[in-house]
Short mmCIF file of C-alpha atoms and ligand atoms in Angstrom, two decimals:
data_model
loop_
_atom_site.label_atom_id
_atom_site.label_comp_id
_atom_site.label_asym_id
_atom_site.label_seq_id
_atom_site.Cartn_x
_atom_site.Cartn_y
_atom_site.Cartn_z
CA UNK A 1 45.68 -20.51 -13.43
CA UNK A 2 46.53 -22.32 -10.23
CA UNK A 3 45.46 -25.79 -11.32
CA UNK A 4 48.78 -26.53 -13.02
CA UNK A 5 49.74 -28.43 -9.87
CA UNK A 6 47.10 -31.15 -9.91
CA UNK A 7 46.57 -34.21 -7.74
CA UNK A 8 48.68 -36.33 -10.07
CA UNK A 9 51.67 -34.00 -10.22
CA UNK A 10 51.55 -33.35 -6.46
CA UNK A 11 51.56 -37.07 -5.68
CA UNK A 12 54.32 -37.89 -8.15
CA UNK A 13 56.47 -35.26 -6.42
CA UNK A 14 55.65 -36.72 -2.97
CA UNK A 15 56.84 -40.14 -4.18
CA UNK A 16 60.18 -38.48 -4.99
CA UNK A 17 60.26 -36.88 -1.52
CA UNK A 18 59.42 -33.45 -2.87
CA UNK A 19 56.69 -31.35 -1.31
CA UNK A 20 55.19 -28.78 -3.64
CA UNK A 21 52.84 -25.87 -3.10
CA UNK A 22 51.43 -22.89 -4.92
CA UNK A 23 52.65 -19.38 -4.12
CA UNK A 24 50.06 -16.69 -4.70
CA UNK A 25 51.21 -13.95 -7.06
CA UNK A 26 48.86 -11.48 -5.39
CA UNK A 27 49.63 -11.92 -1.68
CA UNK A 28 52.55 -14.33 -1.47
CA UNK A 29 50.70 -16.89 0.67
CA UNK A 30 51.69 -20.51 0.03
CA UNK A 31 48.79 -22.93 -0.40
CA UNK A 32 49.51 -26.64 0.07
CA UNK A 33 48.07 -29.11 -0.78
CA UNK A 34 47.29 -27.28 -4.04
CA UNK A 35 44.04 -25.41 -4.62
CA UNK A 36 43.07 -23.38 -7.66
CA UNK A 37 42.42 -20.34 -5.46
CA UNK A 38 44.81 -18.97 -2.83
CA UNK A 39 43.65 -20.13 0.61
CA UNK A 40 44.39 -16.68 2.02
CA UNK A 41 43.09 -14.16 -0.53
CA UNK A 42 41.23 -16.18 -3.17
CA UNK A 43 43.35 -15.01 -6.10
CA UNK A 44 43.84 -17.63 -8.81
CA UNK A 45 47.22 -16.63 -10.24
CA UNK A 46 50.04 -18.60 -8.62
CA UNK A 47 53.31 -20.39 -9.29
CA UNK A 48 54.56 -23.82 -8.23
CA UNK A 49 57.13 -23.65 -5.44
CA UNK A 50 59.27 -26.29 -3.79
CA UNK A 51 58.60 -26.45 -0.04
CA UNK A 52 61.21 -27.29 2.58
CA UNK A 53 59.15 -30.08 4.17
CA UNK A 54 60.18 -28.61 7.53
CA UNK A 55 57.75 -27.54 10.20
CA UNK A 56 56.28 -28.08 13.66
CA UNK A 57 53.60 -30.51 14.82
CA UNK A 58 50.33 -28.58 15.24
CA UNK A 59 48.34 -31.56 16.50
CA UNK A 60 48.15 -35.35 16.30
CA UNK A 61 46.19 -38.47 17.17
CA UNK A 62 46.89 -42.18 17.44
CA UNK A 63 44.36 -44.22 15.49
CA UNK A 64 43.26 -47.49 17.11
CA UNK A 65 40.15 -48.18 15.00
CA UNK A 66 41.19 -47.71 11.35
CA UNK A 67 39.43 -47.38 8.02
CA UNK A 68 39.57 -50.29 5.56
CA UNK A 69 42.70 -48.89 3.91
CA UNK A 70 44.73 -49.15 7.14
CA UNK A 71 43.52 -52.44 8.64
CA UNK A 72 46.29 -54.34 10.37
CA UNK A 73 48.45 -51.23 10.82
CA UNK A 74 47.07 -49.95 14.14
CA UNK A 75 47.93 -48.10 16.21
CA UNK A 76 49.45 -45.44 14.00
CA UNK A 77 49.95 -41.71 14.30
CA UNK A 78 48.36 -39.05 12.11
CA UNK A 79 49.78 -35.55 12.45
CA UNK A 80 48.98 -32.07 11.26
CA UNK A 81 52.18 -30.13 10.61
CA UNK A 82 52.49 -26.37 10.34
CA UNK A 83 55.02 -26.03 7.54
CA UNK A 84 57.77 -23.42 7.76
CA UNK A 85 56.13 -21.72 4.77
CA UNK A 86 52.83 -21.39 6.68
CA UNK A 87 50.20 -23.92 5.62
CA UNK A 88 48.97 -26.78 7.82
CA UNK A 89 49.17 -30.18 6.18
CA UNK A 90 48.08 -33.69 7.20
CA UNK A 91 50.48 -36.62 7.21
CA UNK A 92 52.05 -39.40 9.27
CA UNK A 93 55.12 -39.59 11.47
CA UNK A 94 57.86 -42.10 12.13
CA UNK A 95 60.02 -42.29 15.24
CA UNK A 96 57.24 -41.58 17.76
CA UNK A 97 55.40 -44.36 19.61
CA UNK A 98 51.64 -44.19 18.92
CA UNK A 99 51.00 -45.94 22.25
CA UNK A 100 52.87 -43.27 24.20
CA UNK A 101 52.07 -40.09 22.29
CA UNK A 102 51.38 -37.12 24.58
CA UNK A 103 50.69 -33.42 24.18
CA UNK A 104 54.47 -32.93 24.34
CA UNK A 105 54.50 -33.84 20.64
CA UNK A 106 52.78 -30.57 19.79
CA UNK A 107 55.34 -27.95 18.80
CA UNK A 108 58.11 -30.49 18.09
CA UNK A 109 60.18 -29.80 14.97
CA UNK A 110 59.88 -32.26 12.11
CA UNK A 111 60.94 -32.68 8.51
CA UNK A 112 59.41 -34.68 5.69
CA UNK A 113 61.23 -37.78 4.47
CA UNK A 114 59.12 -39.86 2.15
CA UNK A 115 62.21 -41.93 1.27
CA UNK A 116 61.49 -43.67 4.59
CA UNK A 117 58.46 -45.33 3.02
CA UNK A 118 59.83 -48.49 1.36
CA UNK A 119 59.07 -48.59 -2.37
CA UNK A 120 56.94 -51.71 -2.00
CA UNK A 121 54.86 -49.93 0.68
CA UNK A 122 54.25 -46.90 -1.46
CA UNK A 123 50.72 -47.34 -2.75
CA UNK A 124 50.26 -46.84 -6.48
CA UNK A 125 48.27 -43.66 -5.93
CA UNK A 126 47.47 -42.76 -2.33
CA UNK A 127 50.49 -41.26 -0.67
CA UNK A 128 50.76 -39.06 2.38
CA UNK A 129 53.68 -36.94 3.61
CA UNK A 130 55.80 -38.91 6.11
CA UNK A 131 57.42 -36.74 8.77
CA UNK A 132 60.29 -37.50 11.15
CA UNK A 133 61.16 -35.79 14.43
CA UNK A 134 64.28 -33.61 14.10
CA UNK A 135 67.07 -35.01 16.23
CA UNK B 1 9.69 -12.20 2.51
CA UNK B 2 6.95 -14.20 4.24
CA UNK B 3 7.31 -15.57 7.75
CA UNK B 4 7.79 -19.36 7.87
CA UNK B 5 6.43 -21.72 10.53
CA UNK B 6 6.82 -25.32 11.61
CA UNK B 7 3.37 -26.81 12.27
CA UNK B 8 4.08 -30.50 12.79
CA UNK B 9 7.02 -32.76 13.62
CA UNK B 10 7.68 -36.50 13.57
CA UNK B 11 10.47 -38.84 14.53
CA UNK B 12 10.93 -42.60 14.57
CA UNK B 13 12.59 -44.25 17.52
CA UNK B 14 16.31 -44.04 16.73
CA UNK B 15 17.91 -47.49 16.96
CA UNK B 16 20.62 -49.92 16.01
CA UNK B 17 20.35 -52.02 12.87
CA UNK B 18 16.75 -52.74 11.98
CA UNK B 19 14.76 -54.22 9.10
CA UNK B 20 12.69 -51.26 7.88
CA UNK B 21 13.79 -49.44 4.71
CA UNK B 22 14.85 -45.82 4.48
CA UNK B 23 11.57 -45.08 2.72
CA UNK B 24 9.61 -46.66 5.57
CA UNK B 25 11.59 -44.81 8.24
CA UNK B 26 11.07 -41.42 6.60
CA UNK B 27 7.40 -42.16 5.91
CA UNK B 28 6.66 -43.03 9.54
CA UNK B 29 8.12 -39.71 10.69
CA UNK B 30 6.37 -37.83 7.87
CA UNK B 31 2.92 -39.26 8.70
CA UNK B 32 3.37 -38.28 12.36
CA UNK B 33 4.28 -34.74 11.29
CA UNK B 34 1.39 -34.44 8.80
CA UNK B 35 -1.15 -35.75 11.32
CA UNK B 36 0.03 -33.29 13.93
CA UNK B 37 -0.27 -30.46 11.39
CA UNK B 38 -3.83 -31.53 10.50
CA UNK B 39 -2.74 -31.94 6.87
CA UNK B 40 -3.18 -34.70 4.28
CA UNK B 41 -0.62 -36.07 1.81
CA UNK B 42 -2.45 -34.23 -1.03
CA UNK B 43 -1.70 -30.88 0.68
CA UNK B 44 2.08 -31.28 0.33
CA UNK B 45 3.59 -29.19 -2.48
CA UNK B 46 7.25 -30.25 -2.25
CA UNK B 47 9.39 -32.90 -0.53
CA UNK B 48 12.97 -32.10 0.54
CA UNK B 49 14.98 -35.02 1.93
CA UNK B 50 18.37 -34.95 3.68
CA UNK B 51 20.21 -38.25 3.33
CA UNK B 52 23.73 -39.26 2.43
CA UNK B 53 24.36 -42.98 2.24
CA UNK B 54 21.29 -44.81 0.91
CA UNK B 55 23.50 -46.29 -1.82
CA UNK B 56 25.81 -48.02 0.67
CA UNK B 57 23.01 -48.75 3.14
CA UNK B 58 20.55 -50.47 0.83
CA UNK B 59 21.79 -50.16 -2.78
CA UNK B 60 19.18 -47.45 -3.35
CA UNK B 61 19.51 -44.10 -5.09
CA UNK B 62 16.89 -41.31 -5.38
CA UNK B 63 15.09 -42.71 -2.35
CA UNK B 64 13.26 -39.38 -2.15
CA UNK B 65 11.16 -40.29 -5.20
CA UNK B 66 10.13 -43.62 -3.64
CA UNK B 67 9.24 -41.77 -0.44
CA UNK B 68 7.06 -39.40 -2.47
CA UNK B 69 5.28 -42.35 -4.11
CA UNK B 70 4.97 -44.25 -0.82
CA UNK B 71 3.37 -41.24 0.87
CA UNK B 72 1.04 -40.57 -2.06
CA UNK B 73 2.33 -37.05 -2.63
CA UNK B 74 0.78 -35.63 -5.82
CA UNK B 75 3.84 -35.76 -8.18
CA UNK B 76 5.48 -32.91 -6.31
CA UNK B 77 9.03 -31.70 -6.88
CA UNK B 78 11.45 -33.54 -4.60
CA UNK B 79 15.16 -32.97 -3.95
CA UNK B 80 17.83 -34.81 -1.98
CA UNK B 81 20.34 -32.86 0.12
CA UNK B 82 23.80 -34.15 1.07
CA UNK B 83 25.26 -31.95 3.77
CA UNK B 84 26.79 -34.86 5.69
CA UNK B 85 25.53 -34.73 9.31
CA UNK B 86 23.77 -31.41 8.54
CA UNK B 87 21.80 -32.74 5.54
CA UNK B 88 18.27 -32.18 6.77
CA UNK B 89 19.24 -28.80 8.27
CA UNK B 90 20.31 -27.74 4.80
CA UNK B 91 16.98 -29.03 3.47
CA UNK B 92 15.04 -27.08 6.13
CA UNK B 93 16.90 -23.87 5.27
CA UNK B 94 16.06 -24.42 1.59
CA UNK B 95 12.41 -25.09 2.43
CA UNK B 96 12.39 -21.81 4.36
CA UNK B 97 13.57 -19.94 1.26
CA UNK B 98 11.01 -21.71 -0.96
CA UNK B 99 8.15 -20.76 1.36
CA UNK B 100 9.39 -17.28 2.25
CA UNK B 101 9.63 -16.47 -1.46
CA UNK B 102 5.94 -17.25 -1.96
CA UNK B 103 6.63 -20.00 -4.53
CA UNK B 104 5.47 -22.83 -2.22
CA UNK B 105 3.07 -22.88 0.73
CA UNK B 106 3.43 -26.33 2.32
CA UNK B 107 6.70 -28.28 2.24
CA UNK B 108 7.47 -31.65 3.84
CA UNK B 109 11.13 -31.84 4.85
CA UNK B 110 13.30 -34.20 6.88
CA UNK B 111 15.80 -36.98 6.54
CA UNK B 112 16.66 -40.58 7.33
CA UNK B 113 19.53 -43.03 7.39
CA UNK B 114 20.35 -46.67 8.08
CA UNK B 115 23.91 -46.20 9.28
CA UNK B 116 23.74 -48.98 11.88
CA UNK B 117 22.48 -51.40 9.25
CA UNK B 118 25.77 -51.00 7.38
CA UNK B 119 27.70 -52.48 10.31
CA UNK B 120 30.59 -50.76 12.10
CA UNK B 121 33.15 -51.62 9.46
CA UNK B 122 31.39 -50.25 6.39
CA UNK B 123 29.96 -47.33 8.37
CA UNK B 124 33.48 -46.31 9.49
CA UNK B 125 34.69 -46.52 5.91
CA UNK B 126 31.83 -44.43 4.52
CA UNK B 127 32.38 -41.73 7.18
CA UNK B 128 36.03 -41.59 6.16
CA UNK B 129 34.88 -40.62 2.66
CA UNK B 130 33.92 -37.22 4.04
CA UNK B 131 37.59 -36.32 4.44
CA UNK B 132 39.47 -34.85 1.48
CA UNK B 133 39.94 -37.94 -0.70
CA UNK B 134 43.31 -36.94 -2.14
CA UNK B 135 45.12 -34.98 0.53
CA UNK B 136 43.80 -36.12 3.94
CA UNK B 137 42.41 -39.65 3.43
CA UNK B 138 45.79 -41.25 2.48
CA UNK B 139 47.11 -40.56 6.01
CA UNK B 140 44.61 -43.05 7.43
CA UNK B 141 42.68 -40.32 9.23
CA UNK B 142 39.19 -41.24 10.40
CA UNK B 143 36.17 -39.10 11.22
CA UNK B 144 36.67 -39.42 15.00
CA UNK B 145 40.39 -38.95 14.32
CA UNK B 146 39.75 -35.38 13.13
CA UNK B 147 38.02 -34.53 16.40
CA UNK B 148 40.67 -36.36 18.43
CA UNK B 149 43.24 -34.04 16.84
CA UNK B 150 41.06 -31.06 17.77
CA UNK B 151 40.80 -32.33 21.36
CA UNK B 152 44.60 -32.51 21.65
CA UNK B 153 44.95 -29.08 20.05
CA UNK B 154 42.29 -27.69 22.42
CA UNK B 155 44.05 -29.07 25.50
CA UNK B 156 47.37 -27.60 24.36
CA UNK B 157 45.98 -24.22 23.31
CA UNK B 158 44.01 -23.61 26.51
CA UNK B 159 46.60 -25.28 28.73
CA UNK B 160 44.20 -27.88 30.13
CA UNK B 161 45.90 -31.13 31.27
CA UNK B 162 44.62 -33.95 29.06
CA UNK B 163 43.40 -35.91 32.13
CA UNK B 164 41.21 -32.96 33.13
CA UNK B 165 39.87 -32.54 29.60
CA UNK B 166 39.13 -36.26 29.39
CA UNK B 167 37.10 -36.05 32.59
CA UNK B 168 35.19 -33.00 31.31
CA UNK B 169 34.48 -34.85 28.06
CA UNK B 170 33.33 -37.96 29.93
CA UNK B 171 30.94 -35.84 32.01
CA UNK B 172 29.41 -34.54 28.79
CA UNK B 173 28.72 -38.12 27.67
CA UNK B 174 27.28 -38.90 31.12
CA UNK B 175 24.94 -35.89 30.81
CA UNK B 176 23.87 -36.94 27.31
CA UNK B 177 23.00 -40.43 28.51
CA UNK B 178 21.09 -39.07 31.51
CA UNK B 179 18.86 -37.13 29.09
CA UNK B 180 18.76 -40.05 26.63
CA UNK B 181 17.44 -42.33 29.36
CA UNK B 182 14.42 -39.98 29.64
CA UNK B 183 13.74 -39.87 25.88
CA UNK B 184 11.54 -42.75 24.67
CA UNK B 185 12.77 -42.15 21.10
CA UNK B 186 16.49 -42.26 21.96
CA UNK B 187 18.81 -44.95 20.63
CA UNK B 188 20.71 -45.34 23.94
CA UNK B 189 18.23 -45.09 26.81
CA UNK B 190 20.62 -46.00 29.62
CA UNK B 191 22.76 -44.02 32.00
CA UNK B 192 26.55 -43.97 31.89
CA UNK B 193 29.37 -43.33 34.36
CA UNK B 194 32.71 -41.59 33.95
CA UNK B 195 34.43 -44.87 34.84
CA UNK B 196 32.57 -46.66 32.07
CA UNK B 197 33.68 -44.02 29.56
CA UNK B 198 37.31 -44.45 30.64
CA UNK B 199 37.07 -48.25 30.51
CA UNK B 200 35.61 -48.30 26.99
CA UNK B 201 38.04 -49.11 24.15
CA UNK B 202 40.24 -46.36 22.69
CA UNK B 203 39.06 -45.27 19.25
CA UNK B 204 41.72 -42.64 18.62
CA UNK B 205 43.62 -40.96 21.41
CA UNK B 206 42.11 -39.21 23.44
CA UNK B 207 38.61 -40.41 22.39
CA UNK B 208 37.18 -43.63 23.83
CA UNK B 209 34.14 -45.40 22.42
CA UNK B 210 31.82 -43.57 24.85
CA UNK B 211 33.17 -40.21 23.69
CA UNK B 212 31.63 -40.98 20.29
CA UNK B 213 28.02 -40.98 19.10
CA UNK B 214 26.62 -44.34 17.94
CA UNK B 215 25.81 -45.50 14.43
CA UNK B 216 22.00 -45.27 14.24
CA UNK B 217 19.02 -46.02 12.02
CA UNK B 218 16.05 -43.66 12.01
CA UNK B 219 14.03 -40.90 10.38
CA UNK B 220 12.69 -37.46 11.25
CA UNK B 221 10.43 -35.05 9.37
CA UNK B 222 8.72 -31.69 9.84
CA UNK B 223 5.98 -29.77 8.02
CA UNK B 224 6.76 -26.16 7.15
CA UNK B 225 4.33 -23.55 5.91
CA UNK B 226 3.63 -19.83 5.58
CA UNK B 227 2.37 -17.74 8.51
CA UNK B 228 -1.19 -17.33 7.20
CA UNK B 229 -1.69 -21.06 6.68
CA UNK B 230 0.03 -21.89 9.97
CA UNK B 231 -2.38 -19.65 11.88
CA UNK B 232 -5.33 -21.53 10.36
CA UNK B 233 -3.85 -24.95 11.20
CA UNK B 234 -2.78 -24.43 14.81
CA UNK B 235 -2.86 -22.13 17.83
CA UNK B 236 0.78 -22.95 18.48
CA UNK B 237 2.89 -22.39 15.37
CA UNK B 238 6.65 -22.33 15.89
CA UNK B 239 8.41 -19.77 13.70
CA UNK B 240 11.86 -20.04 12.18
CA UNK B 241 13.10 -16.53 12.92
CA UNK B 242 16.71 -16.89 11.84
CA UNK B 243 19.15 -19.18 10.13
CA UNK B 244 22.73 -19.30 8.90
CA UNK B 245 24.76 -21.68 6.79
CA UNK B 246 28.45 -21.76 5.89
CA UNK B 247 30.97 -24.06 4.25
CA UNK B 248 34.69 -24.84 4.16
CA UNK B 249 36.89 -27.55 2.65
CA UNK B 250 39.45 -29.68 4.44
CA UNK B 251 39.49 -28.84 8.13
CA UNK B 252 43.15 -27.78 8.11
CA UNK B 253 42.09 -24.98 5.75
CA UNK B 254 40.54 -23.40 8.87
CA UNK B 255 43.98 -23.48 10.53
CA UNK B 256 43.87 -19.99 11.99
CA UNK B 257 40.58 -20.71 13.81
CA UNK B 258 41.12 -24.29 14.99
CA UNK B 259 40.17 -25.98 17.26
CA UNK B 260 37.04 -23.85 16.68
CA UNK B 261 35.42 -23.57 13.27
CA UNK B 262 35.02 -20.43 11.17
CA UNK B 263 31.97 -22.10 9.58
CA UNK B 264 30.11 -22.17 12.91
CA UNK B 265 31.17 -18.60 13.69
CA UNK B 266 29.75 -17.33 10.37
CA UNK B 267 26.63 -19.50 10.45
CA UNK B 268 25.60 -18.72 14.02
CA UNK B 269 26.34 -14.99 13.67
CA UNK B 270 24.01 -14.85 10.65
CA UNK B 271 21.28 -16.75 12.48
CA UNK B 272 21.48 -14.52 15.58
CA UNK B 273 21.47 -11.35 13.48
CA UNK B 274 18.48 -12.44 11.40
CA UNK B 275 16.52 -13.35 14.54
CA UNK B 276 17.68 -10.23 16.37
CA UNK B 277 18.86 -12.19 19.40
CA UNK B 278 22.02 -12.81 21.41
CA UNK B 279 23.36 -16.25 22.40
CA UNK B 280 22.19 -15.96 25.99
CA UNK B 281 18.61 -15.18 24.90
CA UNK B 282 18.41 -18.87 23.99
CA UNK B 283 16.60 -21.11 26.48
CA UNK B 284 17.31 -24.49 24.91
CA UNK B 285 19.76 -25.67 22.26
CA UNK B 286 20.21 -28.90 20.33
CA UNK B 287 23.79 -28.91 19.08
CA UNK B 288 26.22 -31.11 17.22
CA UNK B 289 27.78 -33.45 19.80
CA UNK B 290 29.13 -36.07 17.40
CA UNK B 291 31.94 -36.50 19.93
CA UNK B 292 32.24 -35.28 23.52
CA UNK B 293 34.85 -32.69 22.47
CA UNK B 294 32.41 -31.48 19.77
CA UNK B 295 29.98 -30.27 22.44
CA UNK B 296 32.73 -28.29 24.20
CA UNK B 297 33.73 -26.68 20.90
CA UNK B 298 30.06 -25.96 20.08
CA UNK B 299 29.02 -24.34 23.38
CA UNK B 300 32.01 -22.02 23.01
CA UNK B 301 31.62 -21.46 19.26
CA UNK B 302 27.94 -20.57 19.67
CA UNK B 303 28.83 -17.90 22.23
CA UNK B 304 27.46 -19.49 25.42
CA UNK B 305 30.87 -19.69 27.13
CA UNK B 306 34.34 -18.24 26.58
CA UNK B 307 36.88 -20.24 24.61
CA UNK B 308 38.65 -22.74 26.84
CA UNK B 309 35.92 -22.75 29.50
CA UNK B 310 33.11 -24.85 28.00
CA UNK B 311 34.18 -28.15 29.56
CA UNK B 312 34.42 -26.68 33.05
CA UNK B 313 31.08 -24.87 32.61
CA UNK B 314 29.39 -28.13 31.61
CA UNK B 315 31.00 -29.96 34.51
CA UNK B 316 29.48 -27.48 37.00
CA UNK B 317 26.00 -27.89 35.56
CA UNK B 318 25.68 -24.77 33.39
CA UNK B 319 24.24 -26.79 30.48
CA UNK B 320 21.40 -28.57 32.29
CA UNK B 321 18.12 -27.37 33.81
CA UNK B 322 18.83 -24.49 36.19
CA UNK B 323 22.06 -23.59 34.36
CA UNK B 324 22.78 -20.90 31.75
CA UNK B 325 21.31 -22.76 28.75
CA UNK B 326 19.98 -26.31 28.48
CA UNK B 327 22.04 -28.23 25.93
CA UNK B 328 20.76 -31.34 24.14
CA UNK B 329 17.83 -32.32 26.41
CA UNK B 330 16.97 -34.98 23.81
CA UNK B 331 20.22 -36.78 24.60
CA UNK B 332 21.87 -35.28 21.51
CA UNK B 333 23.65 -37.26 18.85
CA UNK B 334 25.51 -39.05 21.64
CA UNK B 335 22.52 -40.76 23.27
CA UNK B 336 19.48 -40.02 21.11
CA UNK B 337 21.54 -41.33 18.21
CA UNK B 338 22.81 -40.09 14.88
CA UNK B 339 21.05 -41.41 11.76
CA UNK B 340 23.00 -38.87 9.74
CA UNK B 341 20.35 -37.52 7.35
CA UNK B 342 17.69 -37.41 10.08
CA UNK B 343 19.73 -35.53 12.67
CA UNK B 344 19.03 -31.90 11.71
CA UNK B 345 15.27 -32.50 11.52
CA UNK B 346 15.37 -34.41 14.82
CA UNK B 347 16.98 -31.35 16.42
CA UNK B 348 14.04 -29.24 15.22
CA UNK B 349 11.67 -31.98 16.47
CA UNK B 350 13.06 -31.56 20.00
CA UNK B 351 13.09 -27.73 19.96
CA UNK B 352 9.50 -27.69 18.64
CA UNK B 353 8.37 -29.94 21.51
CA UNK B 354 10.28 -27.84 24.05
CA UNK B 355 8.77 -24.54 22.85
CA UNK B 356 5.30 -26.08 22.98
CA UNK B 357 5.91 -27.40 26.50
CA UNK B 358 5.52 -31.02 25.41
CA UNK B 359 8.89 -32.48 26.41
CA UNK B 360 7.83 -34.27 29.59
CA UNK B 361 10.67 -35.17 31.95
CA UNK B 362 13.22 -32.97 30.17
CA UNK B 363 10.96 -29.93 29.67
CA UNK B 364 12.77 -26.60 30.03
CA UNK B 365 10.55 -24.22 32.03
CA UNK B 366 8.88 -21.62 29.83
CA UNK B 367 11.19 -22.22 26.86
CA UNK B 368 10.56 -19.44 24.33
CA UNK B 369 13.62 -19.36 22.06
CA UNK B 370 15.50 -22.42 20.80
CA UNK B 371 18.52 -22.99 18.58
CA UNK B 372 19.73 -25.90 16.48
CA UNK B 373 23.34 -26.38 15.46
CA UNK B 374 24.28 -28.99 12.88
CA UNK B 375 27.77 -29.59 11.55
CA UNK B 376 28.53 -31.54 8.39
CA UNK B 377 31.73 -33.63 8.65
CA UNK B 378 34.62 -31.83 10.42
CA UNK B 379 33.51 -28.23 10.06
CA UNK B 380 32.87 -28.51 6.30
CA UNK B 381 29.28 -27.35 6.73
CA UNK B 382 27.52 -25.58 9.59
CA UNK B 383 23.83 -24.75 9.87
CA UNK B 384 22.08 -22.87 12.65
CA UNK B 385 18.33 -22.38 12.97
CA UNK B 386 16.56 -20.15 15.53
CA UNK B 387 13.00 -21.19 16.46
CA UNK B 388 10.55 -19.14 18.51
CA UNK B 389 7.04 -19.48 19.86
CA UNK B 390 4.45 -17.97 17.57
CA UNK B 391 1.84 -17.36 20.26
ZN1 ZN C 401 46.73 -14.85 -2.06
#
């Protein structure tokens, strides 16, 4: 079954700067974040794989009016990254100015580095992939 | 399968924060609908209510049962539907199936919400709960943020400079407010200018405040029944001739279709097929314009315009009277307002009035076929309903 990579395991890995996904044994598609069924073909037999954390920015926005959880942090960037292994994933980005973000960001190469989030800023549970522009 | 008709509609004035309860808002709309249908409370056999946030709005659960009591419905079955912004559309589709099956003859269906009464802060937080709690929410994404990302993706994919897209989006808000100013039940009954859109505060790049629909309080309800009963009640029944509904999870799971939604593609194709029509047979459409970019995505997704051309088509007047198809003559979510649970039923309210020729200043000449399009959250749910004159 594909639920061996649950919310808890996935988040613990993210805290250690590891991005995990599930590779479908039927079609080879990588689903991340994890789902019981393959996002591509619906099969439920999969194995946990380590992802590179590398990819390209698919789209982005700068948030100026935040939810409760992010009060006092605006503006900040949210990005969707197309991972090298295929799936799109939501996260944040460091090294780009949220006040000056333009469409030029789309297509830029990034890699995940959750070690950039200081330990005291890592929330006990909620954690999101943090990407950095490749230099 | 029996044919199913709408024989009465009701809607409160949509507004900012106000003192009446969710039960009172729904009941006002329901009484208007029942009176128009020449029916009494004792005639109702089931009550289906679309609503999503009564707990946060007024510390109330199972409001549908209190509505049933308040209206004096005779201990009928009643269900609540949570389909986010498409909640009452989901309820209407279910009512269709109940009546078409022959199990029920007369069903009262609608929705209500007191989003504005929560205040901007709590309302923003509750909307954020419609994102994937574990994998999207931690990024600090907001509901408008999802559509802002789609706007940027759209501009990139169709090679439209962001300044041009922003102007096209602003013109859509201007159009919505022009219609809203003519609708006595609209939340925002005042006109808007492109400059005012650009001067309004940034919510999430590239969406300003006036690219976004307001937080609204209000209720809407309709009475649905079988063809034989409808013909006895009125000379002008409006038939639901087609519908479609589809779902998806987190919006990035639709990655190969974005910025458009596979859910809308599936839902609208089913509705068109069932009704035996094509997109351009439609005279008038109430669609999901939660944000200005949403309307561009919708007019393309529903098949009115090619991908990448919806903003330009709107800017040259193709979506107003005299154009290809009249879009959101009620003012849409943007100006009429968006009391979440009420929205899908309010779309049917407007189409019903248009088909009957009762829409006053915004009447579409000889409107015969109408469509509603309701989206729950960011493409998670899509419902389409085709309505046609029954005379
Ligand atoms: Zn597969």
